[in-house]
Amino acid sequence: MDVSLHIAQDPEADALLSGSPLAALTGMLLDQQVPMEWAFKGPRTIASRMGADDLDAHEIAAYDPEKFAALLTAKPAVHRYPGSMAKRIQQLCQYLVEHYDGDAAKIWEGVKSGEELLRRLKELPGFGAQKAQIFLALLGKQFGVRPKGWREAAGAYGEPDSFRSVADITGPESLAKVRAHKQEMKAQAKASGK
């Protein structure tokens, strides 16, 4: 992958996200109930604490669950809920080992349609419909993974220059636009009583 992501707003973390499909998937998994940058710094922190330059699905899947949770819990914690996220990351890696020989890129390699890719992403542990659509949009917009109908399958997240999600973050300015959009959506939901 010849990509330069700027989601974590941290050069080392973004370099890992740019070159590692598993790191990008893990960052997406962590992206809930914490700031986006914090979530997407997580893969680099985990790799560093494991004494590695990259994440390895086989290694994480086989890791002792208590020790893996301790890696995520150590200060500063990788997530607001490090224990439950450690379990989710291990489930994701176990799934990847079982279905894709531990290679996250095999999820999208050779996929013929956006619909098929969305289905594959939704099958991943911890990836609901919205998270799958956002990751599909990230793949299309920034990784150049564009099977036929990918924008339609990604829904509103696939729209060009929509600034709805991490798929649209290319630097500090776009991060601010995405953050403003999310705050607007929260305010609308609060106003409508949802």
PDB file of C-alpha atoms in Angstrom:
ATOM      1  CA  MET A   1       0.000   0.000   0.000  1.00  0.00           C
ATOM      2  CA  ASP A   2       1.416   3.365  -1.024  1.00  0.00           C
ATOM      3  CA  VAL A   3      -0.755   5.611   1.103  1.00  0.00           C
ATOM      4  CA  SER A   4      -0.119   8.399   3.597  1.00  0.00           C
ATOM      5  CA  LEU A   5      -2.857   8.594   6.193  1.00  0.00           C
ATOM      6  CA  HIS A   6      -3.140  11.452   8.690  1.00  0.00           C
ATOM      7  CA  ILE A   7      -5.898  10.186  10.976  1.00  0.00           C
ATOM      8  CA  ALA A   8      -3.954   9.831  14.240  1.00  0.00           C
ATOM      9  CA  GLN A   9      -2.205  13.181  13.687  1.00  0.00           C
ATOM     10  CA  ASP A  10       0.973  11.432  14.894  1.00  0.00           C
ATOM     11  CA  PRO A  11       3.678  10.610  12.299  1.00  0.00           C
ATOM     12  CA  GLU A  12       4.630   7.162  13.667  1.00  0.00           C
ATOM     13  CA  ALA A  13       1.049   6.075  14.264  1.00  0.00           C
ATOM     14  CA  ASP A  14      -0.054   7.337  10.850  1.00  0.00           C
ATOM     15  CA  ALA A  15       2.883   5.593   9.147  1.00  0.00           C
ATOM     16  CA  LEU A  16       1.800   2.281  10.672  1.00  0.00           C
ATOM     17  CA  LEU A  17      -1.838   2.854   9.671  1.00  0.00           C
ATOM     18  CA  SER A  18      -0.720   3.703   6.142  1.00  0.00           C
ATOM     19  CA  GLY A  19       1.290   0.537   5.654  1.00  0.00           C
ATOM     20  CA  SER A  20      -0.529  -2.050   7.731  1.00  0.00           C
ATOM     21  CA  PRO A  21      -4.028  -3.273   6.845  1.00  0.00           C
ATOM     22  CA  LEU A  22      -4.361  -4.866  10.296  1.00  0.00           C
ATOM     23  CA  ALA A  23      -3.377  -1.618  12.021  1.00  0.00           C
ATOM     24  CA  ALA A  24      -5.991   0.295   9.996  1.00  0.00           C
ATOM     25  CA  LEU A  25      -8.678  -2.289  10.854  1.00  0.00           C
ATOM     26  CA  THR A  26      -7.677  -2.215  14.529  1.00  0.00           C
ATOM     27  CA  GLY A  27      -7.818   1.589  14.612  1.00  0.00           C
ATOM     28  CA  MET A  28     -11.302   1.426  13.115  1.00  0.00           C
ATOM     29  CA  LEU A  29     -12.338  -1.132  15.734  1.00  0.00           C
ATOM     30  CA  LEU A  30     -11.049   1.145  18.522  1.00  0.00           C
ATOM     31  CA  ASP A  31     -12.882   4.167  17.067  1.00  0.00           C
ATOM     32  CA  GLN A  32     -15.796   4.364  19.468  1.00  0.00           C
ATOM     33  CA  GLN A  33     -16.338   6.385  22.628  1.00  0.00           C
ATOM     34  CA  VAL A  34     -12.885   7.999  22.342  1.00  0.00           C
ATOM     35  CA  PRO A  35     -11.497  10.785  20.141  1.00  0.00           C
ATOM     36  CA  MET A  36     -10.598   9.551  16.648  1.00  0.00           C
ATOM     37  CA  GLU A  37      -6.910  10.395  17.029  1.00  0.00           C
ATOM     38  CA  TRP A  38      -6.703   8.389  20.263  1.00  0.00           C
ATOM     39  CA  ALA A  39      -8.353   5.381  18.632  1.00  0.00           C
ATOM     40  CA  PHE A  40      -6.062   5.434  15.607  1.00  0.00           C
ATOM     41  CA  LYS A  41      -2.914   5.867  17.737  1.00  0.00           C
ATOM     42  CA  GLY A  42      -3.864   2.607  19.461  1.00  0.00           C
ATOM     43  CA  PRO A  43      -2.356   0.189  16.905  1.00  0.00           C
ATOM     44  CA  ARG A  44       1.071   1.864  17.169  1.00  0.00           C
ATOM     45  CA  THR A  45       0.909   1.777  20.967  1.00  0.00           C
ATOM     46  CA  ILE A  46      -0.031  -1.908  20.937  1.00  0.00           C
ATOM     47  CA  ALA A  47       2.750  -2.785  18.488  1.00  0.00           C
ATOM     48  CA  SER A  48       5.304  -0.874  20.591  1.00  0.00           C
ATOM     49  CA  ARG A  49       4.197  -2.597  23.788  1.00  0.00           C
ATOM     50  CA  MET A  50       4.512  -5.957  22.028  1.00  0.00           C
ATOM     51  CA  GLY A  51       8.057  -5.014  20.979  1.00  0.00           C
ATOM     52  CA  ALA A  52       7.137  -5.026  17.293  1.00  0.00           C
ATOM     53  CA  ASP A  53       7.039  -2.635  14.341  1.00  0.00           C
ATOM     54  CA  ASP A  54       3.657  -3.942  13.159  1.00  0.00           C
ATOM     55  CA  LEU A  55       0.686  -5.910  14.409  1.00  0.00           C
ATOM     56  CA  ASP A  56       0.541  -9.627  13.679  1.00  0.00           C
ATOM     57  CA  ALA A  57      -2.890 -11.277  13.697  1.00  0.00           C
ATOM     58  CA  HIS A  58      -1.466 -14.721  14.486  1.00  0.00           C
ATOM     59  CA  GLU A  59       0.481 -13.392  17.479  1.00  0.00           C
ATOM     60  CA  ILE A  60      -2.416 -11.342  18.852  1.00  0.00           C
ATOM     61  CA  ALA A  61      -4.915 -14.189  18.359  1.00  0.00           C
ATOM     62  CA  ALA A  62      -2.674 -16.565  20.354  1.00  0.00           C
ATOM     63  CA  TYR A  63      -1.707 -14.037  23.053  1.00  0.00           C
ATOM     64  CA  ASP A  64      -2.728 -14.803  26.633  1.00  0.00           C
ATOM     65  CA  PRO A  65      -5.973 -12.783  27.063  1.00  0.00           C
ATOM     66  CA  GLU A  66      -5.065 -11.429  30.512  1.00  0.00           C
ATOM     67  CA  LYS A  67      -1.608 -10.352  29.361  1.00  0.00           C
ATOM     68  CA  PHE A  68      -3.030  -8.765  26.211  1.00  0.00           C
ATOM     69  CA  ALA A  69      -5.587  -6.843  28.303  1.00  0.00           C
ATOM     70  CA  ALA A  70      -2.728  -5.692  30.547  1.00  0.00           C
ATOM     71  CA  LEU A  71      -0.889  -4.345  27.459  1.00  0.00           C
ATOM     72  CA  LEU A  72      -3.882  -2.187  26.596  1.00  0.00           C
ATOM     73  CA  THR A  73      -4.550  -1.160  30.202  1.00  0.00           C
ATOM     74  CA  ALA A  74      -1.000   0.057  30.974  1.00  0.00           C
ATOM     75  CA  LYS A  75      -0.802   3.843  31.328  1.00  0.00           C
ATOM     76  CA  PRO A  76      -1.620   5.599  29.129  1.00  0.00           C
ATOM     77  CA  ALA A  77      -4.422   3.181  28.321  1.00  0.00           C
ATOM     78  CA  VAL A  78      -5.046   2.425  24.653  1.00  0.00           C
ATOM     79  CA  HIS A  79      -8.796   3.049  25.069  1.00  0.00           C
ATOM     80  CA  ARG A  80     -11.329   4.215  27.621  1.00  0.00           C
ATOM     81  CA  TYR A  81     -12.374   0.546  27.940  1.00  0.00           C
ATOM     82  CA  PRO A  82      -9.068  -1.283  27.456  1.00  0.00           C
ATOM     83  CA  GLY A  83     -10.205  -4.670  28.788  1.00  0.00           C
ATOM     84  CA  SER A  84     -13.210  -5.028  26.518  1.00  0.00           C
ATOM     85  CA  MET A  85     -11.266  -3.633  23.557  1.00  0.00           C
ATOM     86  CA  ALA A  86      -8.458  -6.130  24.148  1.00  0.00           C
ATOM     87  CA  LYS A  87     -11.024  -8.914  23.891  1.00  0.00           C
ATOM     88  CA  ARG A  88     -12.501  -7.411  20.687  1.00  0.00           C
ATOM     89  CA  ILE A  89      -9.091  -7.018  19.061  1.00  0.00           C
ATOM     90  CA  GLN A  90      -8.249 -10.635  19.850  1.00  0.00           C
ATOM     91  CA  GLN A  91     -11.611 -11.771  18.439  1.00  0.00           C
ATOM     92  CA  LEU A  92     -10.927  -9.791  15.260  1.00  0.00           C
ATOM     93  CA  CYS A  93      -7.461 -11.334  14.913  1.00  0.00           C
ATOM     94  CA  GLN A  94      -8.797 -14.841  15.588  1.00  0.00           C
ATOM     95  CA  TYR A  95     -11.377 -14.297  12.850  1.00  0.00           C
ATOM     96  CA  LEU A  96      -8.686 -13.063  10.454  1.00  0.00           C
ATOM     97  CA  VAL A  97      -6.509 -16.099  11.200  1.00  0.00           C
ATOM     98  CA  GLU A  98      -9.447 -18.456  10.677  1.00  0.00           C
ATOM     99  CA  HIS A  99     -10.873 -16.858   7.514  1.00  0.00           C
ATOM    100  CA  TYR A 100      -8.008 -14.924   5.878  1.00  0.00           C
ATOM    101  CA  ASP A 101      -4.828 -16.675   7.098  1.00  0.00           C
ATOM    102  CA  GLY A 102      -4.181 -13.660   9.327  1.00  0.00           C
ATOM    103  CA  ASP A 103      -3.863 -11.250   6.387  1.00  0.00           C
ATOM    104  CA  ALA A 104      -6.312  -8.350   6.754  1.00  0.00           C
ATOM    105  CA  ALA A 105      -5.725  -7.201   3.157  1.00  0.00           C
ATOM    106  CA  LYS A 106      -7.285 -10.443   1.901  1.00  0.00           C
ATOM    107  CA  ILE A 107     -10.645  -9.031   3.013  1.00  0.00           C
ATOM    108  CA  TRP A 108     -10.618  -6.660   0.040  1.00  0.00           C
ATOM    109  CA  GLU A 109      -8.126  -8.174  -2.396  1.00  0.00           C
ATOM    110  CA  GLY A 110      -9.896  -9.407  -5.526  1.00  0.00           C
ATOM    111  CA  VAL A 111     -13.343  -8.340  -4.354  1.00  0.00           C
ATOM    112  CA  LYS A 112     -15.562  -7.618  -7.374  1.00  0.00           C
ATOM    113  CA  SER A 113     -18.221  -5.345  -5.843  1.00  0.00           C
ATOM    114  CA  GLY A 114     -18.719  -2.823  -3.094  1.00  0.00           C
ATOM    115  CA  GLU A 115     -21.632  -4.912  -1.865  1.00  0.00           C
ATOM    116  CA  GLU A 116     -19.404  -7.981  -1.424  1.00  0.00           C
ATOM    117  CA  LEU A 117     -16.748  -5.936   0.378  1.00  0.00           C
ATOM    118  CA  LEU A 118     -19.347  -4.416   2.688  1.00  0.00           C
ATOM    119  CA  ARG A 119     -20.656  -7.911   3.486  1.00  0.00           C
ATOM    120  CA  ARG A 120     -17.127  -9.107   4.307  1.00  0.00           C
ATOM    121  CA  LEU A 121     -16.497  -6.101   6.559  1.00  0.00           C
ATOM    122  CA  LYS A 122     -19.823  -6.569   8.374  1.00  0.00           C
ATOM    123  CA  GLU A 123     -18.836 -10.183   9.109  1.00  0.00           C
ATOM    124  CA  LEU A 124     -15.812  -8.997  11.114  1.00  0.00           C
ATOM    125  CA  PRO A 125     -16.220  -9.139  14.910  1.00  0.00           C
ATOM    126  CA  GLY A 126     -16.911  -5.641  16.220  1.00  0.00           C
ATOM    127  CA  PHE A 127     -17.916  -4.228  12.821  1.00  0.00           C
ATOM    128  CA  GLY A 128     -21.565  -3.280  12.568  1.00  0.00           C
ATOM    129  CA  ALA A 129     -23.151  -1.762   9.473  1.00  0.00           C
ATOM    130  CA  GLN A 130     -22.003   1.813  10.138  1.00  0.00           C
ATOM    131  CA  LYS A 131     -18.405   0.901  11.048  1.00  0.00           C
ATOM    132  CA  ALA A 132     -18.221  -1.348   7.965  1.00  0.00           C
ATOM    133  CA  GLN A 133     -19.474   1.464   5.714  1.00  0.00           C
ATOM    134  CA  ILE A 134     -16.994   3.938   7.193  1.00  0.00           C
ATOM    135  CA  PHE A 135     -14.099   1.520   6.698  1.00  0.00           C
ATOM    136  CA  LEU A 136     -15.267   0.785   3.149  1.00  0.00           C
ATOM    137  CA  ALA A 137     -15.256   4.549   2.489  1.00  0.00           C
ATOM    138  CA  LEU A 138     -11.747   4.789   3.973  1.00  0.00           C
ATOM    139  CA  LEU A 139     -10.560   1.990   1.694  1.00  0.00           C
ATOM    140  CA  GLY A 140     -12.077   3.678  -1.350  1.00  0.00           C
ATOM    141  CA  LYS A 141     -11.134   7.261  -0.624  1.00  0.00           C
ATOM    142  CA  GLN A 142      -7.633   6.823   0.763  1.00  0.00           C
ATOM    143  CA  PHE A 143      -6.384   3.315  -0.066  1.00  0.00           C
ATOM    144  CA  GLY A 144      -7.633   3.202  -3.660  1.00  0.00           C
ATOM    145  CA  VAL A 145      -9.673   0.019  -3.034  1.00  0.00           C
ATOM    146  CA  ARG A 146     -12.579   0.734  -5.348  1.00  0.00           C
ATOM    147  CA  PRO A 147     -14.552  -2.297  -6.471  1.00  0.00           C
ATOM    148  CA  LYS A 148     -17.604  -1.561  -8.612  1.00  0.00           C
ATOM    149  CA  GLY A 149     -20.299   0.190  -6.550  1.00  0.00           C
ATOM    150  CA  TRP A 150     -18.059   0.933  -3.569  1.00  0.00           C
ATOM    151  CA  ARG A 151     -19.419   4.467  -3.067  1.00  0.00           C
ATOM    152  CA  GLU A 152     -23.020   3.215  -3.062  1.00  0.00           C
ATOM    153  CA  ALA A 153     -22.150   0.419  -0.629  1.00  0.00           C
ATOM    154  CA  ALA A 154     -20.448   2.939   1.674  1.00  0.00           C
ATOM    155  CA  GLY A 155     -23.623   5.051   1.723  1.00  0.00           C
ATOM    156  CA  ALA A 156     -23.250   8.699   2.724  1.00  0.00           C
ATOM    157  CA  TYR A 157     -19.683   7.984   3.896  1.00  0.00           C
ATOM    158  CA  GLY A 158     -18.682   7.288   0.293  1.00  0.00           C
ATOM    159  CA  GLU A 159     -19.791  10.704  -0.962  1.00  0.00           C
ATOM    160  CA  PRO A 160     -16.865  12.871  -2.118  1.00  0.00           C
ATOM    161  CA  ASP A 161     -15.810  15.594   0.351  1.00  0.00           C
ATOM    162  CA  SER A 162     -18.554  14.644   2.807  1.00  0.00           C
ATOM    163  CA  PHE A 163     -16.398  15.093   5.951  1.00  0.00           C
ATOM    164  CA  ARG A 164     -18.556  12.617   7.874  1.00  0.00           C
ATOM    165  CA  SER A 165     -15.921  10.199   9.149  1.00  0.00           C
ATOM    166  CA  VAL A 166     -12.278   9.147   9.369  1.00  0.00           C
ATOM    167  CA  ALA A 167     -12.509   8.292   5.666  1.00  0.00           C
ATOM    168  CA  ASP A 168     -12.298  12.025   4.956  1.00  0.00           C
ATOM    169  CA  ILE A 169      -9.424  12.950   7.283  1.00  0.00           C
ATOM    170  CA  THR A 170      -6.324  13.991   5.367  1.00  0.00           C
ATOM    171  CA  GLY A 171      -4.903  16.492   7.881  1.00  0.00           C
ATOM    172  CA  PRO A 172      -5.791  18.903  10.700  1.00  0.00           C
ATOM    173  CA  GLU A 173      -8.230  20.967   8.596  1.00  0.00           C
ATOM    174  CA  SER A 174     -10.302  17.987   7.472  1.00  0.00           C
ATOM    175  CA  LEU A 175     -10.157  16.540  11.010  1.00  0.00           C
ATOM    176  CA  ALA A 176     -11.749  19.764  12.283  1.00  0.00           C
ATOM    177  CA  LYS A 177     -14.487  19.507   9.615  1.00  0.00           C
ATOM    178  CA  VAL A 178     -15.237  15.873  10.526  1.00  0.00           C
ATOM    179  CA  ARG A 179     -15.299  16.748  14.228  1.00  0.00           C
ATOM    180  CA  ALA A 180     -17.697  19.659  13.534  1.00  0.00           C
ATOM    181  CA  HIS A 181     -19.973  17.333  11.534  1.00  0.00           C
ATOM    182  CA  LYS A 182     -20.041  14.789  14.385  1.00  0.00           C
ATOM    183  CA  GLN A 183     -20.871  17.503  16.928  1.00  0.00           C
ATOM    184  CA  GLU A 184     -23.670  18.749  14.685  1.00  0.00           C
ATOM    185  CA  MET A 185     -25.101  15.213  14.416  1.00  0.00           C
ATOM    186  CA  LYS A 186     -24.961  14.797  18.226  1.00  0.00           C
ATOM    187  CA  ALA A 187     -26.705  18.143  18.709  1.00  0.00           C
ATOM    188  CA  GLN A 188     -29.441  17.186  16.233  1.00  0.00           C
ATOM    189  CA  ALA A 189     -29.945  13.819  17.920  1.00  0.00           C
ATOM    190  CA  LYS A 190     -30.133  15.483  21.332  1.00  0.00           C
ATOM    191  CA  ALA A 191     -32.612  18.085  20.063  1.00  0.00           C
ATOM    192  CA  SER A 192     -34.846  15.380  18.587  1.00  0.00           C
ATOM    193  CA  GLY A 193     -34.704  13.399  21.828  1.00  0.00           C
ATOM    194  CA  LYS A 194     -32.734  10.407  20.475  1.00  0.00           C
TER     195      LYS A 194
END
